């Protein structure tokens, strides 16, 4: 592979991973390859499809790669697991590109020392799902890991629903350091490892900070995560498993499992079949963010000062500031979506009232239709929301707040096309049956989310009502 690998994580952080060899996929076949991303990063992968399939499934370990599985812990649905780790993933190393350093990780590439009872494998549908949703997020301008390829392994794997074709997703990430990585060492009281991890994370992601500045790291991670979740909320993204092991210190969206996008706006929306309490419901994501960050603060506590009581006080002050910081970031996102330039004292009420008025209406279509409404054509908006007196009153208030730049602002902040759940599902079903056509068509559409509406109506409609509520299953 004409890639330059480096292994700074392995080099700097001994004792935080294990060397592991990926499984030998019997018949690797390239299902989708992100030539656009490779080009963007200046990665020269000018090999034939079979060689790429061999490398990106782990069947052949490319020259320079040193596959490892990372150790981490995590709170899953609130309960702590002291040992999770990469149970079905292999980090080949870091590729150093003109755009920066990226982990190249394979997921679904076989058992590791962290597999516990699992088979280390992944099914084609969920891996293609990670591919398309992460590429959609990137196109939406939201920080995320990127997908480089999905390779079918040529092996069937057993899942609840029966035998499914197996696959590996190859992804690039700013890193795979998670809140759970810190928790792993905190749970073992290995303060030296937490120090080393802090210094490493700072050097890699926040190089403006001093290596031992744990509080600075916490603040920097908080700022990025607050911004990230505010952006998720803006596009109606529900991650579905915001466990602490699925929250990256880099501030990227990571580990796409049972995630999905809102159709109708309902703050209580949950898609995942296993989230019975609604812990990771759409509107609960900011609260979970704060909860997860408090777990990070807890893991960093020994580094926050020699006096524990003072360290706790310091951390608590930071934690209390998260909710207002989030509200601010979210208002910023919503201002842009509503086409409000600058800031006005009346904005918060305008945004809050809008959100209560649109409950039950399609989130994406409604917001996008504000562009035409800002141009004096409110027909589509009122067709979606009904021309009730409160709606018309809101419209009048909103219009007086708009400047001439509003329509362009709205179109740049509100996608016409998102990966609609029913279309994703149909594309994955077809792909599992051997037809990549619908997947490729949907991929092309979601890669241009802010583009024109005309000619793309088929990708813009919410699911037909008779499909019933959408349910996702954990992507194992
Ligand atoms: P995830 O839900 O993908 O974030 O995974 C949560 C944890 O379960 C991680 O430690 C994974 O490595 C592990 N895991 C998920 N699926 C499997 C599998 N099929 N085999 C082994 N480990 C798995
Ligand atoms: Mg995970």
Short mmCIF file of C-alpha atoms and ligand atoms in Angstrom, two decimals, residues 72 76 84-89 107 111 114-122 159 178 241 243 245-246 255 474-476, ligand 1:
data_model
loop_
_atom_site.label_atom_id
_atom_site.label_comp_id
_atom_site.label_asym_id
_atom_site.label_seq_id
_atom_site.Cartn_x
_atom_site.Cartn_y
_atom_site.Cartn_z
CA UNK A 72 -11.23 1.04 26.66
CA UNK A 76 -23.30 1.67 28.42
CA UNK A 84 -14.76 -3.20 26.54
CA UNK A 85 -12.06 -2.45 23.97
CA UNK A 86 -11.94 -3.15 20.26
CA UNK A 87 -13.77 -6.46 20.14
CA UNK A 88 -14.13 -6.45 16.40
CA UNK A 89 -11.81 -3.74 15.15
CA UNK A 107 -14.27 -2.77 11.88
CA UNK A 111 -11.98 -11.47 17.05
CA UNK A 114 -11.41 -7.84 23.77
CA UNK A 115 -14.15 -9.77 21.96
CA UNK A 116 -15.71 -11.27 25.08
CA UNK A 117 -18.51 -13.50 23.71
CA UNK A 118 -18.68 -11.83 20.28
CA UNK A 119 -17.60 -13.21 16.93
CA UNK A 120 -15.62 -10.10 15.98
CA UNK A 121 -17.57 -9.79 12.77
CA UNK A 122 -20.04 -7.34 11.26
CA UNK A 159 -27.24 -12.94 13.65
CA UNK A 178 -12.74 7.86 23.71
CA UNK A 241 -25.87 4.89 21.60
CA UNK A 243 -22.29 5.54 25.61
CA UNK A 245 -17.10 4.56 24.79
CA UNK A 246 -18.77 6.11 21.74
CA UNK A 255 -19.48 4.56 16.01
CA UNK A 474 -27.84 -2.32 17.18
CA UNK A 475 -25.42 -2.60 14.32
CA UNK A 476 -23.66 -5.76 15.30
P1 LIG B 1 -20.50 -0.79 19.61
O1 LIG B 1 -21.92 -1.04 19.95
O2 LIG B 1 -20.14 -1.15 18.18
O3 LIG B 1 -20.03 0.59 19.97
O4 LIG B 1 -19.66 -1.84 20.48
C1 LIG B 1 -19.66 -1.90 21.88
C2 LIG B 1 -18.64 -2.91 22.34
O5 LIG B 1 -19.00 -4.23 21.92
C3 LIG B 1 -17.24 -2.69 21.79
O6 LIG B 1 -16.33 -3.08 22.77
C4 LIG B 1 -17.21 -3.62 20.61
O7 LIG B 1 -15.90 -3.97 20.23
C5 LIG B 1 -17.99 -4.81 21.12
N1 LIG B 1 -18.62 -5.58 20.02
C6 LIG B 1 -19.68 -5.22 19.26
N2 LIG B 1 -19.98 -6.20 18.38
C7 LIG B 1 -19.08 -7.19 18.55
C8 LIG B 1 -18.86 -8.46 17.93
N3 LIG B 1 -19.63 -8.91 16.94
N4 LIG B 1 -17.83 -9.18 18.39
C9 LIG B 1 -17.05 -8.77 19.39
N5 LIG B 1 -17.20 -7.58 20.01
C10 LIG B 1 -18.20 -6.79 19.61
#
